[in-house]
Coordinates of C-alpha atoms in Angstrom, one line a residue:
X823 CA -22.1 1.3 -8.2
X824 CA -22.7 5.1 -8.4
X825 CA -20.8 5.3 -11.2
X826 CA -22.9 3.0 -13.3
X827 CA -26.0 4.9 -12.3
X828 CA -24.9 8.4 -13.0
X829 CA -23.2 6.9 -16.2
X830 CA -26.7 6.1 -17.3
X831 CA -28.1 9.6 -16.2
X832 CA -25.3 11.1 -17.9
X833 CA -26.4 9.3 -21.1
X834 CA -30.3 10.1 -21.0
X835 CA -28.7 14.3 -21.0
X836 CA -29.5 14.2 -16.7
X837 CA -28.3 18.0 -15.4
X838 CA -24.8 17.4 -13.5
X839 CA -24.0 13.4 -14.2
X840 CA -21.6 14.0 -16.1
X841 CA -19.7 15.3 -13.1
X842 CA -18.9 11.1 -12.1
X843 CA -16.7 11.3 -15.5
X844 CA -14.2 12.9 -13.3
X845 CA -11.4 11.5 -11.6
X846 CA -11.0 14.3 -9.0
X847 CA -14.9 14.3 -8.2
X848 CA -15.2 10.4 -7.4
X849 CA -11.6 10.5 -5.6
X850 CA -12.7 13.4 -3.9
X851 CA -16.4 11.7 -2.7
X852 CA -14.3 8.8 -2.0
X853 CA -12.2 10.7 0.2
X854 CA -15.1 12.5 1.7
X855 CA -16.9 9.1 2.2
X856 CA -14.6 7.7 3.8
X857 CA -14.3 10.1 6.3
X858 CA -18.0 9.6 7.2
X859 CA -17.8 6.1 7.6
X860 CA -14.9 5.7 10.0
X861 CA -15.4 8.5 12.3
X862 CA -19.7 8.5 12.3
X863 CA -19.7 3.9 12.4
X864 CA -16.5 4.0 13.5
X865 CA -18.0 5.3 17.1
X866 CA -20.6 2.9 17.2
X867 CA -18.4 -0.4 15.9
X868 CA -15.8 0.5 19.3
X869 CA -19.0 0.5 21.8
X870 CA -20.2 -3.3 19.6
X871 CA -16.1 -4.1 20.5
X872 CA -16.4 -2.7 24.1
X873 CA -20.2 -4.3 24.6
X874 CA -18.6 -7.7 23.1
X875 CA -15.5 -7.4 25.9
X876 CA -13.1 -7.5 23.1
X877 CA -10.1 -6.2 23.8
X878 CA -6.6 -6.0 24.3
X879 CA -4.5 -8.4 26.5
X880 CA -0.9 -6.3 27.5
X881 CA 1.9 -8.1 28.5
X882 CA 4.2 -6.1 30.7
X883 CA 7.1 -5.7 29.2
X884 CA 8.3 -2.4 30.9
X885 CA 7.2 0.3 29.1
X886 CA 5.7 3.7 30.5
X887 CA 1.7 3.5 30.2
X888 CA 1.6 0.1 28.8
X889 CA -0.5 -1.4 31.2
X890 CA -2.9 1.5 31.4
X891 CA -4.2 0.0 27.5
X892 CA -4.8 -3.3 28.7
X893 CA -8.6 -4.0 27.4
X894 CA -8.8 -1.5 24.5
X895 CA -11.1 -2.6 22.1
X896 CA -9.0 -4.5 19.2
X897 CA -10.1 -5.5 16.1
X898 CA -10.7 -1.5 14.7
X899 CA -9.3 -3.1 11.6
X900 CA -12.8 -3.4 10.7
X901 CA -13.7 0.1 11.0
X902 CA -10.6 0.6 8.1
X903 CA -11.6 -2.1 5.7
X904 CA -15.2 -0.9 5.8
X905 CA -14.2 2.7 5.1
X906 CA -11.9 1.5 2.3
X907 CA -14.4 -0.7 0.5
X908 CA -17.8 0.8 0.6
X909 CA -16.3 4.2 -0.9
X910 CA -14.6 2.0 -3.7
X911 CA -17.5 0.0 -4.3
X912 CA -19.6 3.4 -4.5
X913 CA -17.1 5.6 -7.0
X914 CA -15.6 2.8 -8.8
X915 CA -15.3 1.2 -11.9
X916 CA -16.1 -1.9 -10.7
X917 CA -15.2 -3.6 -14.1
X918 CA -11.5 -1.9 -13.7
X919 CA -8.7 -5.1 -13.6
X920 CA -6.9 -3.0 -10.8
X921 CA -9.8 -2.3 -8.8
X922 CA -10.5 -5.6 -8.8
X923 CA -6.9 -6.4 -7.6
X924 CA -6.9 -3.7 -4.7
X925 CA -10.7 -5.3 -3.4
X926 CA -9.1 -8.9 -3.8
X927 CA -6.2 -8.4 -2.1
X928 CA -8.0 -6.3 0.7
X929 CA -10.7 -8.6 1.7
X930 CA -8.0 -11.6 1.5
X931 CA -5.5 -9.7 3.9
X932 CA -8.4 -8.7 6.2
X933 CA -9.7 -12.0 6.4
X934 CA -6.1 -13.3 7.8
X935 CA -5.5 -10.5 9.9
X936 CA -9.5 -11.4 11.1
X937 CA -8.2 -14.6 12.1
X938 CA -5.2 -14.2 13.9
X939 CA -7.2 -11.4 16.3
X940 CA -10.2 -14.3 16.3
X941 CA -7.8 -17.0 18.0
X942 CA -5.9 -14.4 20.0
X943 CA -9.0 -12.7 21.9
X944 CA -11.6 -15.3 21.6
X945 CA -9.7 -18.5 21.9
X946 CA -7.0 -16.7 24.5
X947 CA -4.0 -17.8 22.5
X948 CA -1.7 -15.2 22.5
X949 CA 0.4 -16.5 19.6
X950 CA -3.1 -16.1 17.1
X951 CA -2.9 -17.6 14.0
X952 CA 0.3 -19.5 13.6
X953 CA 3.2 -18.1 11.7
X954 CA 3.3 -20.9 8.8
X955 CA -0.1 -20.3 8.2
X956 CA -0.1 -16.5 8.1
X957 CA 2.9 -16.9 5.5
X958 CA 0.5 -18.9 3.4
X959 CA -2.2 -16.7 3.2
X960 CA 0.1 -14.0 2.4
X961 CA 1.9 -16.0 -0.3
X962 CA -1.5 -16.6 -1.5
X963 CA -2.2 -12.9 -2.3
X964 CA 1.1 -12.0 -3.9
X965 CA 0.5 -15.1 -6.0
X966 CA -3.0 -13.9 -7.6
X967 CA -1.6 -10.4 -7.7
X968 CA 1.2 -11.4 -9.4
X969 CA -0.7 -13.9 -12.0
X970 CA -3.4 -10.8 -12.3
X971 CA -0.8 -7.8 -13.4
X972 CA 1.4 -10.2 -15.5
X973 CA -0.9 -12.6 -17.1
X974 CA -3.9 -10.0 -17.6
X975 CA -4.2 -8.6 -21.0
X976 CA -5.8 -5.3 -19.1
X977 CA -2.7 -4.4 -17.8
X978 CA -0.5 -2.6 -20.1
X979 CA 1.9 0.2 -19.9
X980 CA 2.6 3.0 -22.9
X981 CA 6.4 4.3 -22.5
X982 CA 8.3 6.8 -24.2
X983 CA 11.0 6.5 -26.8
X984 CA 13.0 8.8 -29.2
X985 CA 11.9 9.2 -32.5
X986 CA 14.5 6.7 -34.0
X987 CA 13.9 4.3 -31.5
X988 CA 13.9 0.7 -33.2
X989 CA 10.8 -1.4 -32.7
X990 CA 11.1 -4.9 -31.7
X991 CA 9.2 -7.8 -32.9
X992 CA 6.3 -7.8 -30.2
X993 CA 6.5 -3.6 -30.2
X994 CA 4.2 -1.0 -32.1
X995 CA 3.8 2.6 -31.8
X996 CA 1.0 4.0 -30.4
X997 CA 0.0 7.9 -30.3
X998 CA -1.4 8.8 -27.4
X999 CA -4.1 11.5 -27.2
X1000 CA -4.0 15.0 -26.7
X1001 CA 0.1 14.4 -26.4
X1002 CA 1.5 13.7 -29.3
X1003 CA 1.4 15.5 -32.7
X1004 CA 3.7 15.0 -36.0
X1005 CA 6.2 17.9 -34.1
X1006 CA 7.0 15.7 -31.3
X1007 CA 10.5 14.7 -31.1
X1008 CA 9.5 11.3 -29.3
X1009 CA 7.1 8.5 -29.6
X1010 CA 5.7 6.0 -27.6
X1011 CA 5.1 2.2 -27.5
X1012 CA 2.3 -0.2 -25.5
X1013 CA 4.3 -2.9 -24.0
X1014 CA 2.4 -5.7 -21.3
X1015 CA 6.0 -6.5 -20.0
X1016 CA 6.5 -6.2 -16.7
X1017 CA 8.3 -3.1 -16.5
X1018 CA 9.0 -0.9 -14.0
X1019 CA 10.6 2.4 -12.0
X1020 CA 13.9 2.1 -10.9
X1021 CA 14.6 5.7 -8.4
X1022 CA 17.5 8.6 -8.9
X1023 CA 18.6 6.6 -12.4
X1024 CA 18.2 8.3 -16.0
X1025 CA 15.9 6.4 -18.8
X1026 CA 14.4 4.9 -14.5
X1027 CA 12.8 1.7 -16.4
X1028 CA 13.8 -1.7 -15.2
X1029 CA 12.1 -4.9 -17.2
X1030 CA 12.3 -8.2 -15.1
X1031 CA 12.3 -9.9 -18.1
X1032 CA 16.1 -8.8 -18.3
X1033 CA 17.2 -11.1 -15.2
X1034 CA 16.4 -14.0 -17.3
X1035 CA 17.4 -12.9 -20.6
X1036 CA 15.4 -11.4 -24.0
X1037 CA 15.1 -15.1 -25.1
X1038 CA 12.9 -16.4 -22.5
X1039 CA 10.7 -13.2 -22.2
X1040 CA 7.9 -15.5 -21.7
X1041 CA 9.0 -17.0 -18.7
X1042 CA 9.4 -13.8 -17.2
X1043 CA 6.8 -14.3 -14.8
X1044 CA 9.1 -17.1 -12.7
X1045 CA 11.2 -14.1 -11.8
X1046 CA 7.8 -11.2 -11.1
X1047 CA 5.8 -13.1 -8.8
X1048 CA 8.4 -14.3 -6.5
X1049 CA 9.3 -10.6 -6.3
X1050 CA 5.5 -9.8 -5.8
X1051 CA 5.0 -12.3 -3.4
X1052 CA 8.4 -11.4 -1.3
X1053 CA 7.0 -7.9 -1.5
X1054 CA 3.9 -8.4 0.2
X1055 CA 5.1 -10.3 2.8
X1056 CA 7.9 -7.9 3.8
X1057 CA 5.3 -4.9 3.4
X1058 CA 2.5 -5.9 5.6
X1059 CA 4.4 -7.4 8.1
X1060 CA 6.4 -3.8 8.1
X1061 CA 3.1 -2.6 9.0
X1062 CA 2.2 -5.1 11.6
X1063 CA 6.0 -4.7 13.3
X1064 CA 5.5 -0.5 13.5
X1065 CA 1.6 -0.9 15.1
X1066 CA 3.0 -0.6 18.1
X1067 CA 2.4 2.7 19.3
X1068 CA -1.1 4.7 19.5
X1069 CA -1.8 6.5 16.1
X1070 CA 1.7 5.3 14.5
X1071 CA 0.7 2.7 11.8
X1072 CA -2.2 4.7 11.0
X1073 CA -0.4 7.9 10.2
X1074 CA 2.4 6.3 8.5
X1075 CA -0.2 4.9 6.2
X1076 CA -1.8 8.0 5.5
X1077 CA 1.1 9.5 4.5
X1078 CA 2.4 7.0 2.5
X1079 CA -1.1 6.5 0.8
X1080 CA -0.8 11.0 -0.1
X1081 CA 2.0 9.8 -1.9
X1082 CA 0.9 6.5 -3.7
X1083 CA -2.5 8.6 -4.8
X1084 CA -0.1 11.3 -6.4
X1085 CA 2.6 8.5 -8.2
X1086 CA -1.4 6.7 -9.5
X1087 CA -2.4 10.2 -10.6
X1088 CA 0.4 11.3 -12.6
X1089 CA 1.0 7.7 -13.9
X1090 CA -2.4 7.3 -14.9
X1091 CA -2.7 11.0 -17.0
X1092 CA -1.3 10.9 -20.4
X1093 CA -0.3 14.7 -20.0
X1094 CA 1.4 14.4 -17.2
X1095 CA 3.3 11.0 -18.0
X1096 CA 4.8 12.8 -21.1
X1097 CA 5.7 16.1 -19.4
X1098 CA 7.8 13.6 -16.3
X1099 CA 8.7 11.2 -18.7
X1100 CA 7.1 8.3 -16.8
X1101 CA 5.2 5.2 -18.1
X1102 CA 1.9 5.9 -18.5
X1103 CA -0.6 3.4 -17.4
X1104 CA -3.9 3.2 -18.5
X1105 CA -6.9 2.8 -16.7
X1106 CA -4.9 3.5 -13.7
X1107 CA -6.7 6.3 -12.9
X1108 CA -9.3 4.3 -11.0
X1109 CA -6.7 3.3 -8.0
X1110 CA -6.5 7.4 -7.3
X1111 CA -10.1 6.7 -6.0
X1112 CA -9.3 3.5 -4.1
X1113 CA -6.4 5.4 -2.7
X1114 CA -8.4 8.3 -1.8
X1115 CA -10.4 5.8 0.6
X1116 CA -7.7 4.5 1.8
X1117 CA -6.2 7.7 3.5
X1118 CA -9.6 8.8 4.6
X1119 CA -9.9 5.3 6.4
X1120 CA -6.2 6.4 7.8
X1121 CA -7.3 9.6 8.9
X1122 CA -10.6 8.9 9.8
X1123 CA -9.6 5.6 12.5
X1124 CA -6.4 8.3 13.1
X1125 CA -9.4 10.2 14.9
X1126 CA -9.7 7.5 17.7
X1127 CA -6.4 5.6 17.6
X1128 CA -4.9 8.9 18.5
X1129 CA -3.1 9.1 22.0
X1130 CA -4.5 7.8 24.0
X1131 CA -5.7 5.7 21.7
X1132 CA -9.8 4.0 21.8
X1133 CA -9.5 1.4 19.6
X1134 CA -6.6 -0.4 18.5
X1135 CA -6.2 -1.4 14.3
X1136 CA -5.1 -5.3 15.1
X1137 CA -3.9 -7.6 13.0
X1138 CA -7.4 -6.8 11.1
X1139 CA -5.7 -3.5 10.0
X1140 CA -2.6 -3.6 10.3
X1141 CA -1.8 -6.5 7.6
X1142 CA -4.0 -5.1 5.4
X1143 CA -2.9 -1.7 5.5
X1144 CA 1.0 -3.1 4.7
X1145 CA -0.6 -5.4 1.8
X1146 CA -2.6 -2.6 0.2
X1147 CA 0.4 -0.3 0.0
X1148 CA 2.3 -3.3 -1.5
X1149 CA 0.1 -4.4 -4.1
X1150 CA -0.7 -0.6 -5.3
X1151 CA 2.5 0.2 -5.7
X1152 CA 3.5 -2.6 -7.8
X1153 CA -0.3 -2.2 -9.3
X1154 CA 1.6 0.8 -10.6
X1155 CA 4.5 0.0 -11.1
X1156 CA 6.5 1.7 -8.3
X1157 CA 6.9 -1.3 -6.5
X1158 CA 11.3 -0.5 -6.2
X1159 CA 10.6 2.9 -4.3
X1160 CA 8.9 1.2 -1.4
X1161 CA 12.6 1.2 0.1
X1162 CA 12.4 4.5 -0.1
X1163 CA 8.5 5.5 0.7
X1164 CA 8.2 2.9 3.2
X1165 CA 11.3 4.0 5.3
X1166 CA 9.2 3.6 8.2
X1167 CA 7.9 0.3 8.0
X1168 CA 11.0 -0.5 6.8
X1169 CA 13.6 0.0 9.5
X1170 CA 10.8 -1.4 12.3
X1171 CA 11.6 -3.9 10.5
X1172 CA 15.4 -4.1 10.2
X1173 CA 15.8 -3.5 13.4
X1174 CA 13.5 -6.6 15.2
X1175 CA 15.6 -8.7 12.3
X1176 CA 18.7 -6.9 13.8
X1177 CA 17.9 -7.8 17.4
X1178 CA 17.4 -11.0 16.8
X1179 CA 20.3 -11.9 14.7
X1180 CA 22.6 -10.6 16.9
X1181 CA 21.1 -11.6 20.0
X1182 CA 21.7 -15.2 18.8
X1183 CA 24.7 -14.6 17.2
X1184 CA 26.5 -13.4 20.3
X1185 CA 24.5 -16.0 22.5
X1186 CA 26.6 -18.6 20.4
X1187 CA 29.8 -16.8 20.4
X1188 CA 30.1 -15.4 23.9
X1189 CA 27.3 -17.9 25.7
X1190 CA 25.6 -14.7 26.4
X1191 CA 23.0 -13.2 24.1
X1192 CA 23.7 -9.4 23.8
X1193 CA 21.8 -6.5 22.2
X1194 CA 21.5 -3.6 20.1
X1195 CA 18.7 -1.8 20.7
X1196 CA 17.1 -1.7 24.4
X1197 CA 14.0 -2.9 22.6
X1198 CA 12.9 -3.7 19.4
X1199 CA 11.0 -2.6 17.3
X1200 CA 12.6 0.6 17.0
X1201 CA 9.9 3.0 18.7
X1202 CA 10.2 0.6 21.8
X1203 CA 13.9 1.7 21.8
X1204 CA 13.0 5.4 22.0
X1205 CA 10.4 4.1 24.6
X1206 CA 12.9 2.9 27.0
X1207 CA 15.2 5.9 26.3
X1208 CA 12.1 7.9 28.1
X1209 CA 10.7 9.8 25.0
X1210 CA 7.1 10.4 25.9
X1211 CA 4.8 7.9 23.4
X1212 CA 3.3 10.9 21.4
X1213 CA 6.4 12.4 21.1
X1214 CA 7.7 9.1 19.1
X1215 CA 4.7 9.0 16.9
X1216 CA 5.2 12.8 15.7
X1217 CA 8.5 12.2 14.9
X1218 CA 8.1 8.9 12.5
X1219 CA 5.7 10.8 11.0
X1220 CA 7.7 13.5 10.5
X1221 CA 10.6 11.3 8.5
X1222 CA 7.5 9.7 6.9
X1223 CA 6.8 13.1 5.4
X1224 CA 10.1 13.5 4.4
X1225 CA 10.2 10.0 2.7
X1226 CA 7.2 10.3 0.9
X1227 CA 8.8 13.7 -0.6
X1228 CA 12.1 12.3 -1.5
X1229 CA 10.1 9.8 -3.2
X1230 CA 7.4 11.9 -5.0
X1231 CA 10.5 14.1 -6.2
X1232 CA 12.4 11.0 -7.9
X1233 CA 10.0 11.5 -10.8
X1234 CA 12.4 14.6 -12.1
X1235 CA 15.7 14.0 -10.4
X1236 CA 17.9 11.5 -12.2

């Protein structure tokens, strides 16, 4: 909304409009905002959550201090979505296709995760909303998201080719500016196939399209949004499965979202596309604000879901967070390093799918149902080995930080 306004001051000659024009500014504010909102509101939404008697019910399963949060305030996934949106909806192109795909799939994840808190704290069912239903809404985003970034004729990608490349019949080249000059020894097409980055390979591009041959490239999108919508699902429940422990979702997240903001940045700046040899993307720049709000949320709800934590995230925040780092990623087409930058999310949720193969597995083989970890998901393990709770947390986000450079650092190594 800001935008607009300084746009028009910047138009009528106004002293220092012209400063929304930049990215870094409004990502920066965005940031900044952010920031405000979750730790100034975020104060005064826990004492509404504590005044209303919402909180959390514990079940005792064992573990050192668990008891002790029994009636923290839940639902804090409120205090995140807030700090994300308002910022966006302040610093952003509101008319921006991916913008417009972040808010979508935000509100929509939120609203689930609203519900399934809803039935668990005010209708005392433990289970919340049920499984099938969660699944649905879920499917539900992935399936817009997909239809959005494959369908749209906004969303197009410019990639880098040698100067004899060959075009084909739907191909043209395009020169991009301030890049490219007569002297340059490459070129570069605009393509609205659904390409993307494959990690540690040379010429990284991968077009879904393949997997179903040239000939039917326009049926490509049978193959995208199944991927889109299996992506989602795995990705926010990844998030939901690590919540777990005071301040461990939320740091992951921040992290990861550092990360994301710098894969938007580069993938989004002409100059910087051509000097890593990534697709560019443009109009991509806008998410690097969106992003921006979304670590400040992190941080920001990070400053009272710390140990001991406040106010717990719920389902409120914790789907949402795993669904916003899905659909950015694939918004920018860097959906097959989520492996990789996700690491986290990822093996808390290997290892409950571990535990409870193999628990039935050997209860069918032996008549006994047998384990591999002492707990899952993982940082419960660690829990019942006797690492102190804070002491867990530091540590995933330590191999967090060390994921989200491996992945930042595939751009160059091939």
């Amino acid at each position: 909304m800001l935008y607009y306004l300084f746009n028009y001051l910047d138009s009528i000659e106004f002293p220092g409009a012209g400063v929304f024009n930049y990215i870094s500014f409004r990502a920066g504010m965005a940031l900044i905002t952010s920031l405000i909102v979750s730790i100034v509101f975020g104060k005064r939404i826990i004492n509404l959550l504590r005044k209303q008697q919402i909180g959390e019910t514990v079940r005792d399963l064992g573990l050192a201090g668990q008891l002790e949060k029994s009636g923290t305030p839940t639902m804090g996934g409120i205090i995140i979505l807030s700090s994300i949106l308002i910022p966006t909806l302040l610093f952003a192109k509101l008319h921006n296709i991916y913008v417009i795909t972040m808010i979508l799939a935000t509100v929509w994840l939120g609203i689930i995760g609203f519900l399934d808190d809803y039935i668990k704290v005010f209708k005392k069912n433990k289970e919340g909303l049920a499984g099938k239903s969660k699944v649905v809404g879920q499917i539900g985003v992935g399936l817009i998201v997909g239809c959005i970034l494959y369908f749209s004729d906004d969303v197009t990608v410019h990639k880098r080719v040698d100067a004899d490349y060959k075009l084909k019949a739907d191909e043209t080249f395009v020169t991009l500016e301030h890049v490219q000059d007569e002297s340059d020894s490459h070129k570069w097409i605009q393509t609205d196939d659904m390409t993307t980055t494959i990690p540690f390979i040379k010429g990284n591009e991968f077009n879904y399209n393949w997997l179903i041959g040239d000939s039917n490239k326009s049926y490509g999108w049978l193959v995208f949004i199944p991927i889109v919508i299996f992506i989602v699902i795995a990705v926010s429940n990844g998030a939901n499965m690590t919540d777990g422990l005071d301040g461990l979702a939320t740091g992951t997240s921040a992290i990861i979202g550092l990360a994301l903001a710098v894969l938007a940045y580069v993938s989004s700046h002409a100059k910087f596309a051509d000097y890593l040899n990534v697709m560019y993307i443009p109009h991509a720049e806008e998410l690097v604000i969106f992003i921006a709000a979304f670590v400040g949320a992190c941080i920001g709800f990070l400053w009272y879901n710390s140990f001991p934590a406040q106010v717990f995230m719920g389902d409120t925040g914790s789907l949402a967070l795993g669904g916003i780092i899905a659909v950015f990623a694939i918004s920018i087409r860097k959906e097959l390093l989520i492996p990789v930058l996700c690491g986290v999310f990822l093996i808390e949720n290997l290892s409950v799918i571990m535990q409870v193969g193999y628990f039935k597995f050997t209860k069918r083989r032996f008549g006994e149902g047998r384990r591999i970890f002492l707990m899952a998901p993982l940082h419960h393990h660690f829990q019942k080995k006797g690492l102190h709770e804070a002491k867990i947390v530091s540590r995933f986000w330590i191999v967090g930080i060390l994921l989200a450079v491996v992945t930042i650092v595939t751009l160059k190594l091939r």
